[in-house]
Short mmCIF file of C-alpha atoms in Angstrom, two decimals:
data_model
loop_
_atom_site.label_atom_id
_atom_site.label_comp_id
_atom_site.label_asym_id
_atom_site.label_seq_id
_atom_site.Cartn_x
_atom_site.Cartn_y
_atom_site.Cartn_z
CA UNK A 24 7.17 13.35 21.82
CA UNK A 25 3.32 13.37 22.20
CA UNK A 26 1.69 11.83 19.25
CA UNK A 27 -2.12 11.14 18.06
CA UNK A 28 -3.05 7.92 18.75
CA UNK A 29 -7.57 8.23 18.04
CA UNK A 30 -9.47 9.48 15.80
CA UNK A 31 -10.37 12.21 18.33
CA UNK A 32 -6.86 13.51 18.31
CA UNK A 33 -6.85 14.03 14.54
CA UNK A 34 -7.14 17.88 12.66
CA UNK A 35 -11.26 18.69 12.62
CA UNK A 36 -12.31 17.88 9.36
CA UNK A 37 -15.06 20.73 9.08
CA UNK A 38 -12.63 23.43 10.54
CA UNK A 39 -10.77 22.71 7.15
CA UNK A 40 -10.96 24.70 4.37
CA UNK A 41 -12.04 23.00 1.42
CA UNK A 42 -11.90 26.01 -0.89
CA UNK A 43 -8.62 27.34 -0.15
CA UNK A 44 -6.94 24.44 -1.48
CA UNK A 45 -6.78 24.80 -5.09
CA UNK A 46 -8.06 22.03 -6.67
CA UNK A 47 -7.56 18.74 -7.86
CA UNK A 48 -5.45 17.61 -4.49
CA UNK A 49 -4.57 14.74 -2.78
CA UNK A 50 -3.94 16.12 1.08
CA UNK A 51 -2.17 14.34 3.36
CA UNK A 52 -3.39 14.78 7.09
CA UNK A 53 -0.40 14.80 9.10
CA UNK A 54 -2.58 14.12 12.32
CA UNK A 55 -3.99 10.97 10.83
CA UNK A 56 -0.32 10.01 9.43
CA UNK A 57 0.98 10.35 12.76
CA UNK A 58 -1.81 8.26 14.17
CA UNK A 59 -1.06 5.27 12.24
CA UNK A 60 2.69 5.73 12.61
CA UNK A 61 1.94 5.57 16.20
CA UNK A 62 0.21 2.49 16.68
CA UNK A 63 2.02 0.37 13.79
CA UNK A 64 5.20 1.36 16.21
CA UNK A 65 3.15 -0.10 19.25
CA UNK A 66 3.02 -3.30 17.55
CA UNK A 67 6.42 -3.38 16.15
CA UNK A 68 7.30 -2.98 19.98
CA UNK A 69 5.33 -5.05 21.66
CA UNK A 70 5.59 -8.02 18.86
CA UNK A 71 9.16 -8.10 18.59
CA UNK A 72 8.38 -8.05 14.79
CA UNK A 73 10.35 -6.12 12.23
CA UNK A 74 7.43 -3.63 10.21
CA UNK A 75 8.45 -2.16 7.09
CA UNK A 76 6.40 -0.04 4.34
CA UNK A 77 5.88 -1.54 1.50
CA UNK A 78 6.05 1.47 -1.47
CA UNK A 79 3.45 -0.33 -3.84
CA UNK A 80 0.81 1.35 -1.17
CA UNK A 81 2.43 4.12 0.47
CA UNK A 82 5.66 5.58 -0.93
CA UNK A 83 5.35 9.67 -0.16
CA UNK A 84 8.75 10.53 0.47
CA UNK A 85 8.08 13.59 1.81
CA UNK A 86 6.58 12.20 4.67
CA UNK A 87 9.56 9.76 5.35
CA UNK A 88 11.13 11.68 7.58
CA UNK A 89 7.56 11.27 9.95
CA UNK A 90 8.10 7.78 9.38
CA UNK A 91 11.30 7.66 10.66
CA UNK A 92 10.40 9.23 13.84
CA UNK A 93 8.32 6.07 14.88
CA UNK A 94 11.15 3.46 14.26
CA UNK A 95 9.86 2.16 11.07
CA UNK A 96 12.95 -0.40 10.20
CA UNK A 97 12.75 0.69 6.59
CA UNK A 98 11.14 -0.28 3.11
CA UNK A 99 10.53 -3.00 0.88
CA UNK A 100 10.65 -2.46 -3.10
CA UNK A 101 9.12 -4.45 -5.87
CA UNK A 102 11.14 -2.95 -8.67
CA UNK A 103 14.36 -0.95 -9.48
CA UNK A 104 13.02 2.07 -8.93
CA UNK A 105 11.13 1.42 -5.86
CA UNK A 106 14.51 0.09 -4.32
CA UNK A 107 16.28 3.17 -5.24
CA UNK A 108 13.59 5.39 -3.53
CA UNK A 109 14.22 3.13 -0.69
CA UNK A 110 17.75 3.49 -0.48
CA UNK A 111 17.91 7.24 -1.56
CA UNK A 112 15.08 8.99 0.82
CA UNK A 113 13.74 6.20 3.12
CA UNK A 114 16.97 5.16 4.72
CA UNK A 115 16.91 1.84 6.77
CA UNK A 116 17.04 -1.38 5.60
CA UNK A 117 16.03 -2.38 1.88
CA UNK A 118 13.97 -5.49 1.25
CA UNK A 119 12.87 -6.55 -2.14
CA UNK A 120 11.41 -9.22 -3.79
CA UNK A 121 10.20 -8.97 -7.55
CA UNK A 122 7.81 -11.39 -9.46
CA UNK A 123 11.16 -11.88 -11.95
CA UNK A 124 14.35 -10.07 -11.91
CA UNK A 125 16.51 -8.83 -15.21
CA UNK A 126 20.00 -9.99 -16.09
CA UNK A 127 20.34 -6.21 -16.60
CA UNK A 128 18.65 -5.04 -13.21
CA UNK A 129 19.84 -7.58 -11.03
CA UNK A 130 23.15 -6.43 -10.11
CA UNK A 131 21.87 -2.72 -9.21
CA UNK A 132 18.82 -4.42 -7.21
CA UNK A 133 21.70 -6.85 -5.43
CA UNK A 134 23.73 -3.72 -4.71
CA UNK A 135 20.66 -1.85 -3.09
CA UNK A 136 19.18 -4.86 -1.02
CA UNK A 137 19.41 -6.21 2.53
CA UNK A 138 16.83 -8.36 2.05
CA UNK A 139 16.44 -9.69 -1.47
CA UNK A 140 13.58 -12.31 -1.87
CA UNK A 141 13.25 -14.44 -5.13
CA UNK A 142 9.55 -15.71 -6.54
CA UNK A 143 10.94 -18.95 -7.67
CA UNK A 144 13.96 -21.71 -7.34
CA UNK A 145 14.55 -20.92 -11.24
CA UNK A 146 15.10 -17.48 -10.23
CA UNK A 147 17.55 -18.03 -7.38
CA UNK A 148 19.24 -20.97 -9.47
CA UNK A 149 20.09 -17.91 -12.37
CA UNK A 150 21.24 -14.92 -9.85
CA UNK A 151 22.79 -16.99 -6.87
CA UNK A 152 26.20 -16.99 -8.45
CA UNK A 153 26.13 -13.06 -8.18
CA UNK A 154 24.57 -13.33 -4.50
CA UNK A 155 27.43 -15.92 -3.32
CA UNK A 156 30.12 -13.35 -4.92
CA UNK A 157 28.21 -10.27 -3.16
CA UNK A 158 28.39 -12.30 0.28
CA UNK A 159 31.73 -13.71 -0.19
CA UNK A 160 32.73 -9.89 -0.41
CA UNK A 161 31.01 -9.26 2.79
CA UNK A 162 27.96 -7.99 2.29
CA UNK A 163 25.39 -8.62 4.70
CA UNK A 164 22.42 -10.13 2.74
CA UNK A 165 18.80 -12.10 4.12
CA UNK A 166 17.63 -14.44 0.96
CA UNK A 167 13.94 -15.73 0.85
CA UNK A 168 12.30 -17.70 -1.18
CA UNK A 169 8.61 -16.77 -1.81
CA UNK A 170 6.13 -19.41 -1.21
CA UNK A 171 2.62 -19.84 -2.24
CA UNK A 172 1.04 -21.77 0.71
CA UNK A 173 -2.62 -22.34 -1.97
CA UNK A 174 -5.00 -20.26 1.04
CA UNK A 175 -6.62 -17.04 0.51
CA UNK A 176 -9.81 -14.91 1.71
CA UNK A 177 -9.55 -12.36 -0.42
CA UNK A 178 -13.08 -11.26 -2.26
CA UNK A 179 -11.66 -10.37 -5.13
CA UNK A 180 -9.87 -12.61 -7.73
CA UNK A 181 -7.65 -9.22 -9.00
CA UNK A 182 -5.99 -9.09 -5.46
CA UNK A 183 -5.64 -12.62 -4.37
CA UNK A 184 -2.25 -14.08 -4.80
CA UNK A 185 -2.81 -17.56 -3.29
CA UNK A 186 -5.70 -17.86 -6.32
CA UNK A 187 -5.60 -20.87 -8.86
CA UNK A 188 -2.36 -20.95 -11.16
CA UNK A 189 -0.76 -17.60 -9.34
CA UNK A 190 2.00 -16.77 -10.48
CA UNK A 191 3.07 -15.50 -7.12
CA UNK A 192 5.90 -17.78 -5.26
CA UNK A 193 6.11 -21.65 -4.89
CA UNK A 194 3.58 -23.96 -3.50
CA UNK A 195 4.54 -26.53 -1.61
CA UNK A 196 4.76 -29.22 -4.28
CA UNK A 197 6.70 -27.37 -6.53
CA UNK A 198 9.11 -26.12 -3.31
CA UNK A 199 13.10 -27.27 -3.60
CA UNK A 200 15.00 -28.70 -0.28
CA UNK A 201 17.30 -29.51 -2.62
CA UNK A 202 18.24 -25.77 -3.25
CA UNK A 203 18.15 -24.15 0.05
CA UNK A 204 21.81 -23.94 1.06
CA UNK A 205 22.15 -19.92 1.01
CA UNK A 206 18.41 -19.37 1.56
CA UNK A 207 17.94 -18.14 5.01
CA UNK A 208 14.37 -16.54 4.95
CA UNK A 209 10.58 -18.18 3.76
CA UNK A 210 8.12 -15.14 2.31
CA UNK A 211 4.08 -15.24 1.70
CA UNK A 212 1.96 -13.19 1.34
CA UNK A 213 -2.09 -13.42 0.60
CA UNK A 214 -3.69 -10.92 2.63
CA UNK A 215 -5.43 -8.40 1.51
CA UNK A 216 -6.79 -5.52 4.07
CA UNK A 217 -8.14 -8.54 6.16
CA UNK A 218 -7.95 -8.85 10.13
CA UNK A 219 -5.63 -10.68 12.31
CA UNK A 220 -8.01 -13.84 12.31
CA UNK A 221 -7.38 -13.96 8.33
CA UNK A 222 -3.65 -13.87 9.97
CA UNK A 223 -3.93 -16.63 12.31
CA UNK A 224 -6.02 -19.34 9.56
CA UNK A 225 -3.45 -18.25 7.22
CA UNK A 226 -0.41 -19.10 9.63
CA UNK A 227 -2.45 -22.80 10.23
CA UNK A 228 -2.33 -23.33 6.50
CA UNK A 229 1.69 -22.04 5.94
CA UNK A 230 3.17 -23.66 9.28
CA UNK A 231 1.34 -27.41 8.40
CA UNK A 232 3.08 -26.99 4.82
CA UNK A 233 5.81 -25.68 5.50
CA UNK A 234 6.56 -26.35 9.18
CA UNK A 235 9.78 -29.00 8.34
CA UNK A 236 11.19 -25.92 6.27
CA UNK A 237 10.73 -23.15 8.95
CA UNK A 238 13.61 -25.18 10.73
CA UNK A 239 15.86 -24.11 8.77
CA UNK A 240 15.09 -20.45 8.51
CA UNK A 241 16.11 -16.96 10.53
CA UNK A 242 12.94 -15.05 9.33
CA UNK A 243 9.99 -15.24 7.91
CA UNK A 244 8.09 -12.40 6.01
CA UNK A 245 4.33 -12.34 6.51
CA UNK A 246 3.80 -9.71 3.53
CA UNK A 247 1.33 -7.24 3.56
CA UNK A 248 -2.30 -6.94 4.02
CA UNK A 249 -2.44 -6.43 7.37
CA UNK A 250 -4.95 -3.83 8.23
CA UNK A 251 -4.08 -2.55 11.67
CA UNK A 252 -4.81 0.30 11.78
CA UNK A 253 -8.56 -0.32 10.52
CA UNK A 254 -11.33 0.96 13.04
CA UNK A 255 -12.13 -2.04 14.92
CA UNK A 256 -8.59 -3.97 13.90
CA UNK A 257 -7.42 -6.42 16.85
CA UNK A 258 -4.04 -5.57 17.15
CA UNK A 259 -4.09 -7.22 21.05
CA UNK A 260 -4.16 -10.58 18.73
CA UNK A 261 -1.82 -9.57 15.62
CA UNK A 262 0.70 -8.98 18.85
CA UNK A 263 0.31 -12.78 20.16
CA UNK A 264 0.04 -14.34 16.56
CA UNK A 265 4.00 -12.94 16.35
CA UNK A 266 5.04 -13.59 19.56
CA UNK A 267 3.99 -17.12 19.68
CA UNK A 268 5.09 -17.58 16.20
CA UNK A 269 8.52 -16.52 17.09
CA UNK A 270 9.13 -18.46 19.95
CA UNK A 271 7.75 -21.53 18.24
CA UNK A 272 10.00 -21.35 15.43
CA UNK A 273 12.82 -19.39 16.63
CA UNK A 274 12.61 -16.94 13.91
CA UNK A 275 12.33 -12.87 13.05
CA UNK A 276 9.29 -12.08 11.77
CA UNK A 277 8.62 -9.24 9.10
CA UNK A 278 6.19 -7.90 8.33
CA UNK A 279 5.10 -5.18 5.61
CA UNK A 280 1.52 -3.18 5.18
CA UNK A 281 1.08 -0.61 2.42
CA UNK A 282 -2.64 0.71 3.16
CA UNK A 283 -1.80 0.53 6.89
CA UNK A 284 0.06 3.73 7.34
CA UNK A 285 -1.99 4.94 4.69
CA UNK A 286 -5.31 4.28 5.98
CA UNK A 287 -8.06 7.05 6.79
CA UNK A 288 -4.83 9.51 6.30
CA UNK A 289 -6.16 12.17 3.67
CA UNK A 290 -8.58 12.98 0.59
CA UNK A 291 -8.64 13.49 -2.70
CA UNK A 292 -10.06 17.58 -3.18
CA UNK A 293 -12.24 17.79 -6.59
CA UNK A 294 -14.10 20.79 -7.86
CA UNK A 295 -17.49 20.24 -9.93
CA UNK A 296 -16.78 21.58 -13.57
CA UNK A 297 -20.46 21.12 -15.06
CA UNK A 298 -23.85 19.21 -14.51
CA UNK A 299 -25.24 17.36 -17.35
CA UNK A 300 -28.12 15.40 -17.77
CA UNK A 301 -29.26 12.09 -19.38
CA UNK A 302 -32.33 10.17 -17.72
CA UNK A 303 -29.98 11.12 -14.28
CA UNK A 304 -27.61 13.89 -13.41
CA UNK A 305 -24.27 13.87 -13.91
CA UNK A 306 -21.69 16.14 -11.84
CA UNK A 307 -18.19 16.62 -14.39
CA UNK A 308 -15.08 16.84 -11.71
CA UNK A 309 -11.67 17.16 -12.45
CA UNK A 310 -10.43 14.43 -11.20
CA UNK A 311 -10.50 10.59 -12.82
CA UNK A 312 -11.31 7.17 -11.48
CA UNK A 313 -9.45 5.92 -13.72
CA UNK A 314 -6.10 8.09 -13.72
CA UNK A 315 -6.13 9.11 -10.27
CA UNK A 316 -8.68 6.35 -7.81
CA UNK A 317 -8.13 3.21 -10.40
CA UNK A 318 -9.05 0.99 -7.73
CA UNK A 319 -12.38 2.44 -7.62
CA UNK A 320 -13.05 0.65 -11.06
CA UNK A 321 -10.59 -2.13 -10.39
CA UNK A 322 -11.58 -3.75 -6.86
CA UNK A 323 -14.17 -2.03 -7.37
CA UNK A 324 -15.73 0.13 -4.42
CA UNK A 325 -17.51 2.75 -3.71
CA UNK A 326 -15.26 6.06 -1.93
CA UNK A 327 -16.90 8.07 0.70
CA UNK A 328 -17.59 11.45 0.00
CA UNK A 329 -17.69 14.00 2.70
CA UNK A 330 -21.01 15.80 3.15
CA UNK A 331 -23.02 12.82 0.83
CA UNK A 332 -24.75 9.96 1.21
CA UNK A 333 -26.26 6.85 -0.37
CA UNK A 334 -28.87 7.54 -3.52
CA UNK A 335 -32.73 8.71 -2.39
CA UNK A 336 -31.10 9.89 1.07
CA UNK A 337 -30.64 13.18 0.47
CA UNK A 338 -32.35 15.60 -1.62
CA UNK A 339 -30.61 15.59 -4.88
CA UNK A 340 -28.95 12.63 -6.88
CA UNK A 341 -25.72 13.01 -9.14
CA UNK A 342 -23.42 10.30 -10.95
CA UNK A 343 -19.90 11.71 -10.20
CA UNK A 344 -17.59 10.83 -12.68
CA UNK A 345 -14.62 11.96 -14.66
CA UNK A 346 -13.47 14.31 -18.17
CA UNK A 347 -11.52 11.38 -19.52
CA UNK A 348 -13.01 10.05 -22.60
CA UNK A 349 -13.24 6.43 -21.04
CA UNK A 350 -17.13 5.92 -20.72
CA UNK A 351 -16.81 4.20 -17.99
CA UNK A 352 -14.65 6.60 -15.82
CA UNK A 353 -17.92 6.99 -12.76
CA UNK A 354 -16.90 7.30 -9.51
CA UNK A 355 -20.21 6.22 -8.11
CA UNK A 356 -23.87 7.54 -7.21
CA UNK A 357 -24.47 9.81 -4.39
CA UNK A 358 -26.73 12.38 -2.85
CA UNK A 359 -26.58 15.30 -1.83
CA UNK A 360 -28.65 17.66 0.89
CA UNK A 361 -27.66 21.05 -1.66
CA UNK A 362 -27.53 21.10 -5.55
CA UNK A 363 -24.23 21.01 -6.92
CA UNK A 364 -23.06 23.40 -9.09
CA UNK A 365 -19.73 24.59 -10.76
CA UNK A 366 -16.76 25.50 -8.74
CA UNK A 367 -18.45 23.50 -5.53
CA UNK A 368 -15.60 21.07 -3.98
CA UNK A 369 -16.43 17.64 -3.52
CA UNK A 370 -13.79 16.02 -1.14
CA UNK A 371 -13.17 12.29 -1.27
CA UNK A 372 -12.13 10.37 2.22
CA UNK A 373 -9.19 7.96 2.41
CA UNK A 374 -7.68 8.41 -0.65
CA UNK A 375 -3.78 8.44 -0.01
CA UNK A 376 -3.16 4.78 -0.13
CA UNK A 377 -3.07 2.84 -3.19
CA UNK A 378 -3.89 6.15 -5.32
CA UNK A 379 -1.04 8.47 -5.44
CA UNK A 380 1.27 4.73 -6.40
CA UNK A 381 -1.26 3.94 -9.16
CA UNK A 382 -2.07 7.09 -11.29
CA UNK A 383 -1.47 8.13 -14.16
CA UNK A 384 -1.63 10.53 -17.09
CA UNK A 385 -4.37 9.13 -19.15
CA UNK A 386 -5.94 11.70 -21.58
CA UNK A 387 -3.53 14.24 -20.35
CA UNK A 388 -5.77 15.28 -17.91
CA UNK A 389 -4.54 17.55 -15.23
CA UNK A 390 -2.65 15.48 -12.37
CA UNK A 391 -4.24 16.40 -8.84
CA UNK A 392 -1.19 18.06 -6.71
CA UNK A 393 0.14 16.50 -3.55
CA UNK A 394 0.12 18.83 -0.50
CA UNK A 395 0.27 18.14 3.67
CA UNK A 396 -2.52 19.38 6.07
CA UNK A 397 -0.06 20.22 8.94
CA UNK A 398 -1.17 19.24 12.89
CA UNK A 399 -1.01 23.25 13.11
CA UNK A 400 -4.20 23.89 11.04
CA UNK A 401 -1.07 25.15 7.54
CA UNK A 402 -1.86 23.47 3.78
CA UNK A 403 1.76 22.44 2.78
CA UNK A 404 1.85 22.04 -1.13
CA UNK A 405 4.43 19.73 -1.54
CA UNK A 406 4.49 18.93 -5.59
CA UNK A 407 2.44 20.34 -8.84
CA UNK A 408 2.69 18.25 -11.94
CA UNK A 409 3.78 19.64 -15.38
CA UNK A 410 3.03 19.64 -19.15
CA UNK A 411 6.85 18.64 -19.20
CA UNK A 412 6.29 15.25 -17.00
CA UNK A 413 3.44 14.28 -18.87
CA UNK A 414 5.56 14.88 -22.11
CA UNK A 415 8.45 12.96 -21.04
CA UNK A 416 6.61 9.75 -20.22
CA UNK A 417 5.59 9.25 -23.63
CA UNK A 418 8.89 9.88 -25.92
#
């Protein structure tokens, strides 16, 4: 099978056409897709490490079947549903780990797991009567604990999960020897899009406080946040950080990106609905920051925009922003070489990871569709939202 593996190989972005594809969209490139799939399977390969998606970045099912094509191992699932999704139209194996699980969840997450990973020892003091029954009648199960080795570099407090009083896993003085007999399997994670130096100070900080535990373990689970398919990304070093890790501990190692296989992989399509003015221009679109790019308000950051630039570049200046009634719902500042007027299609870049997980219906505003920009130059529209969904979310 030949697959991408630049950006040169990729679908020409100007040869598409914008205006054909009825708009609001998000439009998955299945060039770029394949790109990423391609070299997160060189790693995987040449690490010896097990990669997995996680769904809280990229969970597009209909794309799954790509995925599987590059020897992706499977999913992991942060919820019920997520697990299902995993088990139902990802195939492979089924890892999940949950801030807290329910007494009435539990058993259907314990049914759906290979890999089930617990946040604390109060957690896997409550459920490991069930998980002792569930082995004892054979079923192959890896148990974790998640740890919280106290290092981050993450910018932004929102995202970092090694931050002051997190919630997220057990730090080292809190951590129970006491209670590891049926734990097989150590978990952190505290990356966030960072490189694989982030990696290797982070693996400094989690093997000096938790080397004496790592003896006792089959596999460790790096988490996410590794950004390796990012421009520029040193996946030559990612590739020895495993290795060596492995043989020095004599342990699988997991690992499982989100915004990896999602990264640089499609756009959001918009269409300008009216121009108003107040001290600066405003351009109305019909699409939200806030129901459909919330981590434009939330990391924040700025998208790209294809054809625009930064403010006083270009000839004409326009706040883009949203119909919802939230006054804060601005995409950003831009410019722009041609005025913009109604009907015009303004395409935002990289906006299939993180964005399609994280929407919503707020203000009942129209839902963008999902559709596939096929390798062969054919617009796939894979889903169109209804009055009916955004009904039944609400009674």
């Amino acid at each position: 099978m030949t697959t991408p593996t630049t950006l040169q190989d990729v679908f020409p972005v100007d040869q598409i056409p914008w205006d054909s594809i009825p708009s609001p969209a998000y439009v998955l490139d299945e060039s770029r897709l394949r790109r990423n799939l391609a070299l997160i399977s060189g790693v995987q390969q040449a690490s010896g490490a097990k990669i997995i998606v996680a769904f809280k970045g990229y969970s597009m099912f209909s794309t799954f079947p790509m995925i599987r094509e590059y020897g992706i191992h499977g999913a992991t699932a942060s919820s019920l549903n997520e697990a299902r999704l995993a088990r139902e139209e990802m195939g492979g194996e089924v890892h999940v780990y949950a801030v807290a699980y329910s007494d009435a969840e539990f058993p259907a997450m314990l049914d759906l797991a290979d890999h089930l990973t617990f946040n604390s020892f109060s957690q896997w003091e409550r459920f490991r009567p069930q998980v002792q029954a569930a082995r004892a009648a054979g079923k192959l199960l890896g148990v974790g604990i998640r740890v919280n080795h106290e290092y981050g570099e993450v910018e932004t407090d929102l995202y970092n999960p090694a931050g002051p009083y997190s919630r997220l896993g057990v730090t080292r003085a809190e951590f129970r020897e006491d209670l590891l007999d049926g734990i097989d399997g150590l978990h952190f994670h505290s990356l966030c899009e960072n490189g694989s130096d982030v990696l290797e100070r982070t693996l400094e900080v989690f093997e000096a406080k938790f080397g004496g535990v790592l003896e006792r373990m089959k596999w460790v689970n790096f988490g996410g946040g590794h950004l390796m398919t990012r421009a520029g990304y040193d996946t030559a070093h990612l590739v020895r950080l495993i290795r060596t890790f492995r043989e020095r501990w004599g342990v699988d190692v997991i690992l499982e990106p989100g915004s990896a296989f999602g990264w640089d992989a499609g756009w959001l399509v918009s269409s300008v609905l009216d121009v108003v003015h107040n001290i600066k221009d405003s351009v109305l679109l019909d699409v939200s920051a806030s129901a459909h790019m919330p981590d434009v308000l939330e990391m924040p950051y700025r998208p790209r925009v294809l054809g625009a630039s930064e403010p006083d570049v270009l000839e004409y200046d326009y706040l883009l922003g949203g119909t919802t009634c939230l006054a804060g719902d601005v995409i950003g500042e831009y410019s722009f070489a041609q005025a913009l007027s109604v009907g015009d299609r303004l395409v935002f870049d990289d906006m299939i990871h993180y964005t399609m997980v994280k929407t919503s219906f707020f203000n009942g505003v129209k839902h963008p569709d999902i559709g596939i920009w096929h390798a062969n130059g054919q617009y796939e529209l894979v889903k169109q939202f209804s009055y009916e969904e955004y009904r039944a979310k609400l009674s």
